[in-house]
PDB file of C-alpha atoms in Angstrom:
ATOM      1  CA  SER W   1      13.577   9.257  -0.576  1.00  0.00           C
ATOM      2  CA  GLN W   2      12.232   7.885   2.684  1.00  0.00           C
ATOM      3  CA  GLN W   3      11.127   4.600   1.273  1.00  0.00           C
ATOM      4  CA  GLY W   4      11.856   1.377   3.043  1.00  0.00           C
ATOM      5  CA  GLU W   5      13.828  -1.336   1.361  1.00  0.00           C
ATOM      6  CA  GLU W   6      13.182  -4.921   2.345  1.00  0.00           C
ATOM      7  CA  ASP W   7      15.748  -7.632   2.584  1.00  0.00           C
ATOM      8  CA  PRO W   8      15.785 -10.344   1.374  1.00  0.00           C
ATOM      9  CA  GLN W   9      13.793  -9.870  -1.820  1.00  0.00           C
ATOM     10  CA  ALA W  10      12.706 -13.492  -1.649  1.00  0.00           C
ATOM     11  CA  LEU W  11      12.690 -16.044   1.146  1.00  0.00           C
ATOM     12  CA  SER W  12      11.714 -19.696   0.995  1.00  0.00           C
ATOM     13  CA  ILE W  13      11.462 -21.772   4.172  1.00  0.00           C
ATOM     14  CA  GLN W  14       9.841 -24.937   5.485  1.00  0.00           C
ATOM     15  CA  GLU W  15       6.550 -24.837   7.317  1.00  0.00           C
ATOM     16  CA  GLY W  16       7.114 -24.485  11.033  1.00  0.00           C
ATOM     17  CA  GLU W  17      10.321 -22.491  10.676  1.00  0.00           C
ATOM     18  CA  ASN W  18      10.604 -18.829  11.577  1.00  0.00           C
ATOM     19  CA  ALA W  19      10.816 -16.181   8.871  1.00  0.00           C
ATOM     20  CA  THR W  20      12.666 -12.920   9.348  1.00  0.00           C
ATOM     21  CA  MET W  21      12.410  -9.989   6.982  1.00  0.00           C
ATOM     22  CA  ASN W  22      14.289  -6.737   7.313  1.00  0.00           C
ATOM     23  CA  CYS W  23      13.552  -3.210   6.266  1.00  0.00           C
ATOM     24  CA  SER W  24      15.833  -0.210   6.056  1.00  0.00           C
ATOM     25  CA  TYR W  25      14.793   3.373   5.484  1.00  0.00           C
ATOM     26  CA  LYS W  26      16.493   6.704   5.008  1.00  0.00           C
ATOM     27  CA  THR W  27      14.718   9.526   6.806  1.00  0.00           C
ATOM     28  CA  SER W  28      13.210  10.105  10.236  1.00  0.00           C
ATOM     29  CA  ILE W  29       9.801   8.550  10.692  1.00  0.00           C
ATOM     30  CA  ASN W  30       6.648   8.926  12.728  1.00  0.00           C
ATOM     31  CA  ASN W  31       5.946   5.237  12.590  1.00  0.00           C
ATOM     32  CA  LEU W  32       6.661   2.190  10.469  1.00  0.00           C
ATOM     33  CA  GLN W  33       4.084  -0.298   9.313  1.00  0.00           C
ATOM     34  CA  TRP W  34       4.155  -3.780   7.846  1.00  0.00           C
ATOM     35  CA  TYR W  35       1.655  -4.974   5.269  1.00  0.00           C
ATOM     36  CA  ARG W  36       0.993  -8.282   3.624  1.00  0.00           C
ATOM     37  CA  GLN W  37      -0.159  -8.864   0.052  1.00  0.00           C
ATOM     38  CA  ASN W  38      -1.397 -12.159  -1.265  1.00  0.00           C
ATOM     39  CA  SER W  39      -0.808 -12.567  -4.971  1.00  0.00           C
ATOM     40  CA  GLY W  40      -3.112 -10.305  -6.975  1.00  0.00           C
ATOM     41  CA  ARG W  41      -4.890  -9.003  -3.882  1.00  0.00           C
ATOM     42  CA  GLY W  42      -4.920  -5.805  -1.874  1.00  0.00           C
ATOM     43  CA  LEU W  43      -2.580  -4.976   0.966  1.00  0.00           C
ATOM     44  CA  VAL W  44      -3.541  -5.887   4.494  1.00  0.00           C
ATOM     45  CA  HIS W  45      -2.161  -4.054   7.485  1.00  0.00           C
ATOM     46  CA  LEU W  46      -0.288  -6.291   9.914  1.00  0.00           C
ATOM     47  CA  ILE W  47       1.286  -4.124  12.552  1.00  0.00           C
ATOM     48  CA  LEU W  48       2.353  -0.562  13.310  1.00  0.00           C
ATOM     49  CA  ILE W  49       5.319   0.389  15.452  1.00  0.00           C
ATOM     50  CA  ARG W  50       5.843   3.960  16.566  1.00  0.00           C
ATOM     51  CA  SER W  51       9.189   5.689  16.495  1.00  0.00           C
ATOM     52  CA  ASN W  52       9.439   5.609  20.299  1.00  0.00           C
ATOM     53  CA  GLU W  53       8.815   1.859  20.471  1.00  0.00           C
ATOM     54  CA  ARG W  54      11.501  -0.786  20.092  1.00  0.00           C
ATOM     55  CA  GLU W  55       9.483  -3.969  19.850  1.00  0.00           C
ATOM     56  CA  LYS W  56       5.907  -4.993  19.321  1.00  0.00           C
ATOM     57  CA  HIS W  57       4.083  -8.308  19.174  1.00  0.00           C
ATOM     58  CA  SER W  58       0.873  -9.402  17.544  1.00  0.00           C
ATOM     59  CA  GLY W  59       0.107 -13.110  17.596  1.00  0.00           C
ATOM     60  CA  ARG W  60       2.910 -14.865  15.706  1.00  0.00           C
ATOM     61  CA  LEU W  61       4.354 -11.560  14.541  1.00  0.00           C
ATOM     62  CA  ARG W  62       7.181  -9.691  16.225  1.00  0.00           C
ATOM     63  CA  VAL W  63       8.389  -6.364  14.923  1.00  0.00           C
ATOM     64  CA  THR W  64      11.472  -4.513  16.063  1.00  0.00           C
ATOM     65  CA  LEU W  65      12.519  -0.982  15.285  1.00  0.00           C
ATOM     66  CA  ASP W  66      15.986   0.529  15.608  1.00  0.00           C
ATOM     67  CA  THR W  67      15.744   4.204  14.792  1.00  0.00           C
ATOM     68  CA  SER W  68      19.486   4.708  15.234  1.00  0.00           C
ATOM     69  CA  LYS W  69      20.120   2.225  12.422  1.00  0.00           C
ATOM     70  CA  LYS W  70      16.968   3.185  10.558  1.00  0.00           C
ATOM     71  CA  SER W  71      15.918  -0.417  10.338  1.00  0.00           C
ATOM     72  CA  SER W  72      13.075  -2.708  11.282  1.00  0.00           C
ATOM     73  CA  SER W  73      12.537  -6.432  11.227  1.00  0.00           C
ATOM     74  CA  LEU W  74       9.435  -8.581  10.985  1.00  0.00           C
ATOM     75  CA  LEU W  75       9.594 -12.055  12.476  1.00  0.00           C
ATOM     76  CA  ILE W  76       6.898 -14.608  11.744  1.00  0.00           C
ATOM     77  CA  THR W  77       7.175 -17.542  14.106  1.00  0.00           C
ATOM     78  CA  ALA W  78       6.017 -21.098  13.417  1.00  0.00           C
ATOM     79  CA  SER W  79       5.266 -20.308   9.785  1.00  0.00           C
ATOM     80  CA  ARG W  80       2.317 -21.843   7.966  1.00  0.00           C
ATOM     81  CA  ALA W  81       1.668 -22.436   4.282  1.00  0.00           C
ATOM     82  CA  ALA W  82      -0.979 -19.695   4.472  1.00  0.00           C
ATOM     83  CA  ASP W  83       1.746 -17.171   5.357  1.00  0.00           C
ATOM     84  CA  THR W  84       2.959 -17.362   1.755  1.00  0.00           C
ATOM     85  CA  ALA W  85       2.666 -13.781   0.487  1.00  0.00           C
ATOM     86  CA  SER W  86       4.645 -10.621  -0.137  1.00  0.00           C
ATOM     87  CA  TYR W  87       5.462  -8.496   2.875  1.00  0.00           C
ATOM     88  CA  PHE W  88       6.063  -4.778   2.661  1.00  0.00           C
ATOM     89  CA  CYS W  89       7.306  -2.263   5.137  1.00  0.00           C
ATOM     90  CA  ALA W  90       5.932   1.240   4.831  1.00  0.00           C
ATOM     91  CA  THR W  91       7.333   4.398   6.305  1.00  0.00           C
ATOM     92  CA  VAL W  92       5.100   7.283   7.159  1.00  0.00           C
ATOM     93  CA  GLY W  93       5.905  10.658   5.682  1.00  0.00           C
ATOM     94  CA  ALA W  94       4.034  13.908   5.945  1.00  0.00           C
ATOM     95  CA  GLN W  95       1.032  12.918   3.899  1.00  0.00           C
ATOM     96  CA  LYS W  96       1.427   9.352   2.842  1.00  0.00           C
ATOM     97  CA  LEU W  97       2.818   5.881   3.324  1.00  0.00           C
ATOM     98  CA  VAL W  98       5.770   4.958   1.166  1.00  0.00           C
ATOM     99  CA  PHE W  99       6.269   1.266   0.485  1.00  0.00           C
ATOM    100  CA  GLY W 100       9.425  -0.692  -0.101  1.00  0.00           C
ATOM    101  CA  GLN W 101       9.996  -3.333  -2.751  1.00  0.00           C
ATOM    102  CA  GLY W 102       8.748  -6.119  -0.545  1.00  0.00           C
ATOM    103  CA  THR W 103       9.912  -9.585   0.427  1.00  0.00           C
ATOM    104  CA  ARG W 104       8.316 -12.516  -1.338  1.00  0.00           C
ATOM    105  CA  LEU W 105       7.888 -15.230   1.314  1.00  0.00           C
ATOM    106  CA  THR W 106       7.192 -18.820   0.313  1.00  0.00           C
ATOM    107  CA  ILE W 107       6.373 -21.408   2.951  1.00  0.00           C
ATOM    108  CA  ASN W 108       6.930 -24.948   1.728  1.00  0.00           C
ATOM    109  CA  PRO W 109       4.670 -27.611   3.264  1.00  0.00           C
TER     110      PRO W 109
ATOM    111  CA  GLU V   1     -16.251  -5.567   9.053  1.00  0.00           C
ATOM    112  CA  PRO V   2     -16.132  -2.345   7.024  1.00  0.00           C
ATOM    113  CA  GLU V   3     -14.075  -2.526   3.883  1.00  0.00           C
ATOM    114  CA  VAL V   4     -12.924  -0.472   0.936  1.00  0.00           C
ATOM    115  CA  THR V   5     -14.562  -1.579  -2.277  1.00  0.00           C
ATOM    116  CA  GLN V   6     -13.292  -0.936  -5.785  1.00  0.00           C
ATOM    117  CA  THR V   7     -14.854  -1.254  -9.208  1.00  0.00           C
ATOM    118  CA  PRO V   8     -14.236  -2.519 -11.773  1.00  0.00           C
ATOM    119  CA  SER V   9     -12.018  -5.390 -10.734  1.00  0.00           C
ATOM    120  CA  HIS V  10     -10.547  -5.513 -14.229  1.00  0.00           C
ATOM    121  CA  GLN V  11     -10.788  -3.087 -17.122  1.00  0.00           C
ATOM    122  CA  VAL V  12      -9.324  -3.445 -20.577  1.00  0.00           C
ATOM    123  CA  THR V  13      -9.103  -0.306 -22.661  1.00  0.00           C
ATOM    124  CA  GLN V  14      -7.523   0.995 -25.810  1.00  0.00           C
ATOM    125  CA  MET V  15      -4.633   3.426 -25.638  1.00  0.00           C
ATOM    126  CA  GLY V  16      -5.898   7.007 -25.622  1.00  0.00           C
ATOM    127  CA  GLN V  17      -9.232   6.178 -24.017  1.00  0.00           C
ATOM    128  CA  GLU V  18     -10.445   7.664 -20.756  1.00  0.00           C
ATOM    129  CA  VAL V  19     -10.807   5.403 -17.759  1.00  0.00           C
ATOM    130  CA  ILE V  20     -12.554   5.992 -14.446  1.00  0.00           C
ATOM    131  CA  LEU V  21     -11.771   3.750 -11.507  1.00  0.00           C
ATOM    132  CA  ARG V  22     -14.171   3.865  -8.613  1.00  0.00           C
ATOM    133  CA  CYS V  23     -13.723   3.356  -4.907  1.00  0.00           C
ATOM    134  CA  VAL V  24     -16.018   3.424  -1.924  1.00  0.00           C
ATOM    135  CA  PRO V  25     -13.865   4.110   1.145  1.00  0.00           C
ATOM    136  CA  ILE V  26     -14.843   3.151   4.665  1.00  0.00           C
ATOM    137  CA  SER V  27     -17.643   5.485   5.655  1.00  0.00           C
ATOM    138  CA  ASN V  28     -16.146   7.337   8.615  1.00  0.00           C
ATOM    139  CA  HIS V  29     -12.698   7.712   7.082  1.00  0.00           C
ATOM    140  CA  LEU V  30     -11.426  11.123   6.127  1.00  0.00           C
ATOM    141  CA  TYR V  31      -8.220  10.469   4.200  1.00  0.00           C
ATOM    142  CA  PHE V  32      -8.207   8.801   0.815  1.00  0.00           C
ATOM    143  CA  TYR V  33      -5.411   7.531  -1.370  1.00  0.00           C
ATOM    144  CA  TRP V  34      -4.668   5.993  -4.706  1.00  0.00           C
ATOM    145  CA  TYR V  35      -1.668   3.747  -5.178  1.00  0.00           C
ATOM    146  CA  ARG V  36      -0.635   1.712  -8.168  1.00  0.00           C
ATOM    147  CA  GLN V  37       1.402  -1.430  -8.626  1.00  0.00           C
ATOM    148  CA  ILE V  38       2.866  -2.384 -11.955  1.00  0.00           C
ATOM    149  CA  LEU V  39       3.069  -6.159 -12.229  1.00  0.00           C
ATOM    150  CA  GLY V  40       5.901  -7.516 -10.110  1.00  0.00           C
ATOM    151  CA  GLN V  41       6.935  -4.114  -8.833  1.00  0.00           C
ATOM    152  CA  LYS V  42       6.442  -2.125  -5.661  1.00  0.00           C
ATOM    153  CA  VAL V  43       3.351  -0.254  -4.592  1.00  0.00           C
ATOM    154  CA  GLU V  44       3.699   3.390  -5.666  1.00  0.00           C
ATOM    155  CA  PHE V  45       1.925   6.377  -4.171  1.00  0.00           C
ATOM    156  CA  LEU V  46      -0.147   8.431  -6.592  1.00  0.00           C
ATOM    157  CA  VAL V  47      -2.233  10.886  -4.602  1.00  0.00           C
ATOM    158  CA  SER V  48      -3.744  11.636  -1.216  1.00  0.00           C
ATOM    159  CA  PHE V  49      -7.025  13.462  -0.719  1.00  0.00           C
ATOM    160  CA  TYR V  50      -8.453  15.167   2.327  1.00  0.00           C
ATOM    161  CA  ASN V  51     -11.207  17.678   2.901  1.00  0.00           C
ATOM    162  CA  ASN V  52     -12.215  17.587  -0.753  1.00  0.00           C
ATOM    163  CA  GLU V  53      -8.842  18.482  -2.110  1.00  0.00           C
ATOM    164  CA  ILE V  54      -5.559  16.874  -3.044  1.00  0.00           C
ATOM    165  CA  SER V  55      -3.150  17.021  -0.137  1.00  0.00           C
ATOM    166  CA  GLU V  56      -0.197  15.466  -1.912  1.00  0.00           C
ATOM    167  CA  LYS V  57       0.593  13.912  -5.256  1.00  0.00           C
ATOM    168  CA  SER V  58       3.555  12.113  -6.742  1.00  0.00           C
ATOM    169  CA  GLU V  59       5.430  12.731  -9.972  1.00  0.00           C
ATOM    170  CA  ILE V  60       3.420   9.925 -11.547  1.00  0.00           C
ATOM    171  CA  PHE V  61       0.208  11.870 -10.978  1.00  0.00           C
ATOM    172  CA  ASP V  62       0.518  14.196 -13.954  1.00  0.00           C
ATOM    173  CA  ASP V  63      -2.122  16.187 -15.823  1.00  0.00           C
ATOM    174  CA  GLN V  64      -3.598  12.993 -17.247  1.00  0.00           C
ATOM    175  CA  PHE V  65      -4.768  11.975 -13.789  1.00  0.00           C
ATOM    176  CA  SER V  66      -7.506  13.484 -11.656  1.00  0.00           C
ATOM    177  CA  VAL V  67      -9.408  12.490  -8.553  1.00  0.00           C
ATOM    178  CA  GLU V  68     -12.846  13.393  -7.370  1.00  0.00           C
ATOM    179  CA  ARG V  69     -15.191  12.713  -4.502  1.00  0.00           C
ATOM    180  CA  PRO V  70     -18.416  13.501  -6.283  1.00  0.00           C
ATOM    181  CA  ASP V  71     -21.049  12.493  -3.779  1.00  0.00           C
ATOM    182  CA  GLY V  72     -19.545  12.027  -0.328  1.00  0.00           C
ATOM    183  CA  SER V  73     -19.172   8.282  -0.675  1.00  0.00           C
ATOM    184  CA  ASN V  74     -17.381   7.527  -3.936  1.00  0.00           C
ATOM    185  CA  PHE V  75     -13.760   8.410  -4.626  1.00  0.00           C
ATOM    186  CA  THR V  76     -12.745   8.200  -8.269  1.00  0.00           C
ATOM    187  CA  LEU V  77      -9.508   8.167 -10.211  1.00  0.00           C
ATOM    188  CA  LYS V  78      -9.726   9.311 -13.812  1.00  0.00           C
ATOM    189  CA  ILE V  79      -7.064   8.777 -16.410  1.00  0.00           C
ATOM    190  CA  ARG V  80      -7.860  11.061 -19.314  1.00  0.00           C
ATOM    191  CA  SER V  81      -5.887   9.484 -22.140  1.00  0.00           C
ATOM    192  CA  THR V  82      -4.448   6.133 -21.205  1.00  0.00           C
ATOM    193  CA  LYS V  83      -0.974   5.019 -22.211  1.00  0.00           C
ATOM    194  CA  LEU V  84       0.432   1.510 -22.399  1.00  0.00           C
ATOM    195  CA  GLU V  85       2.524   2.213 -19.302  1.00  0.00           C
ATOM    196  CA  ASP V  86      -0.614   2.939 -17.284  1.00  0.00           C
ATOM    197  CA  SER V  87      -1.298  -0.791 -17.218  1.00  0.00           C
ATOM    198  CA  ALA V  88      -1.160  -1.708 -13.534  1.00  0.00           C
ATOM    199  CA  MET V  89      -3.191  -2.580 -10.463  1.00  0.00           C
ATOM    200  CA  TYR V  90      -4.677   0.528  -8.934  1.00  0.00           C
ATOM    201  CA  PHE V  91      -5.397   0.413  -5.223  1.00  0.00           C
ATOM    202  CA  CYS V  92      -7.633   2.741  -3.307  1.00  0.00           C
ATOM    203  CA  ALA V  93      -7.049   3.160   0.426  1.00  0.00           C
ATOM    204  CA  SER V  94      -8.573   5.120   3.236  1.00  0.00           C
ATOM    205  CA  SER V  95      -7.710   5.950   6.817  1.00  0.00           C
ATOM    206  CA  ASP V  96      -9.502   7.507   9.713  1.00  0.00           C
ATOM    207  CA  LEU V  97      -8.561  10.537  11.768  1.00  0.00           C
ATOM    208  CA  SER V  98      -4.849  10.142  11.503  1.00  0.00           C
ATOM    209  CA  GLN V  99      -2.943  10.337   8.252  1.00  0.00           C
ATOM    210  CA  THR V 100      -0.148   8.399   9.872  1.00  0.00           C
ATOM    211  CA  GLY V 101      -2.213   5.454  10.952  1.00  0.00           C
ATOM    212  CA  GLU V 102      -3.253   2.235   9.339  1.00  0.00           C
ATOM    213  CA  LEU V 103      -4.411   2.287   5.756  1.00  0.00           C
ATOM    214  CA  PHE V 104      -7.279   0.092   4.636  1.00  0.00           C
ATOM    215  CA  PHE V 105      -6.874  -1.051   1.059  1.00  0.00           C
ATOM    216  CA  GLY V 106      -9.359  -2.228  -1.497  1.00  0.00           C
ATOM    217  CA  GLU V 107      -8.739  -5.316  -3.595  1.00  0.00           C
ATOM    218  CA  GLY V 108      -7.625  -3.236  -6.523  1.00  0.00           C
ATOM    219  CA  SER V 109      -8.663  -2.544 -10.093  1.00  0.00           C
ATOM    220  CA  ARG V 110      -6.525  -4.130 -12.751  1.00  0.00           C
ATOM    221  CA  LEU V 111      -6.148  -1.823 -15.754  1.00  0.00           C
ATOM    222  CA  THR V 112      -4.892  -3.238 -19.019  1.00  0.00           C
ATOM    223  CA  VAL V 113      -4.150  -0.752 -21.791  1.00  0.00           C
ATOM    224  CA  LEU V 114      -3.833  -2.220 -25.272  1.00  0.00           C
TER     225      LEU V 114
END
């Protein structure tokens, strides 16, 4: 299975702190994507990093990719209460995205 | 901003009944997907659809499931005879030219089978 597995499963931090979530996967990839899901809502695309990229930024988000270790990390800097959500990494296979179990992030005010 | 819309938002049905979940993907997108998420669990791939045919399906997508794009705008998921374990959120998604690019998800249809 190529699916990504996020670590930790749950993370609770204080507002203003940085949050780091990790993702590991098993097979070679074309790209890796991170999505966010608010409780009971659909998934929203956050950022895509291609297999030949090592780091990418988007606003308060920083994603790294280490293809030799088959791992990625998502860093959210200066967290806000509104960042409370589940975060999923998704690896791209031939025809589809495959999602991991997700990290449940709680930002405490 | 264009978005994927899904109806109904919530459907309650009796076991054994047929259910049709509807999706309107973003208009210029060519690739369409159904995913499901059982409460508290991960998002699971069901099926991908391109050029009016299934391009890939998962083990979950058995003979009880079918998809259709009847009129060039709607994309439907039919469950012929629902089981209790079909209770889940069903998400439709679409993407543009590239299958490996960003997916745009709808808000989901919650299916409850009693």
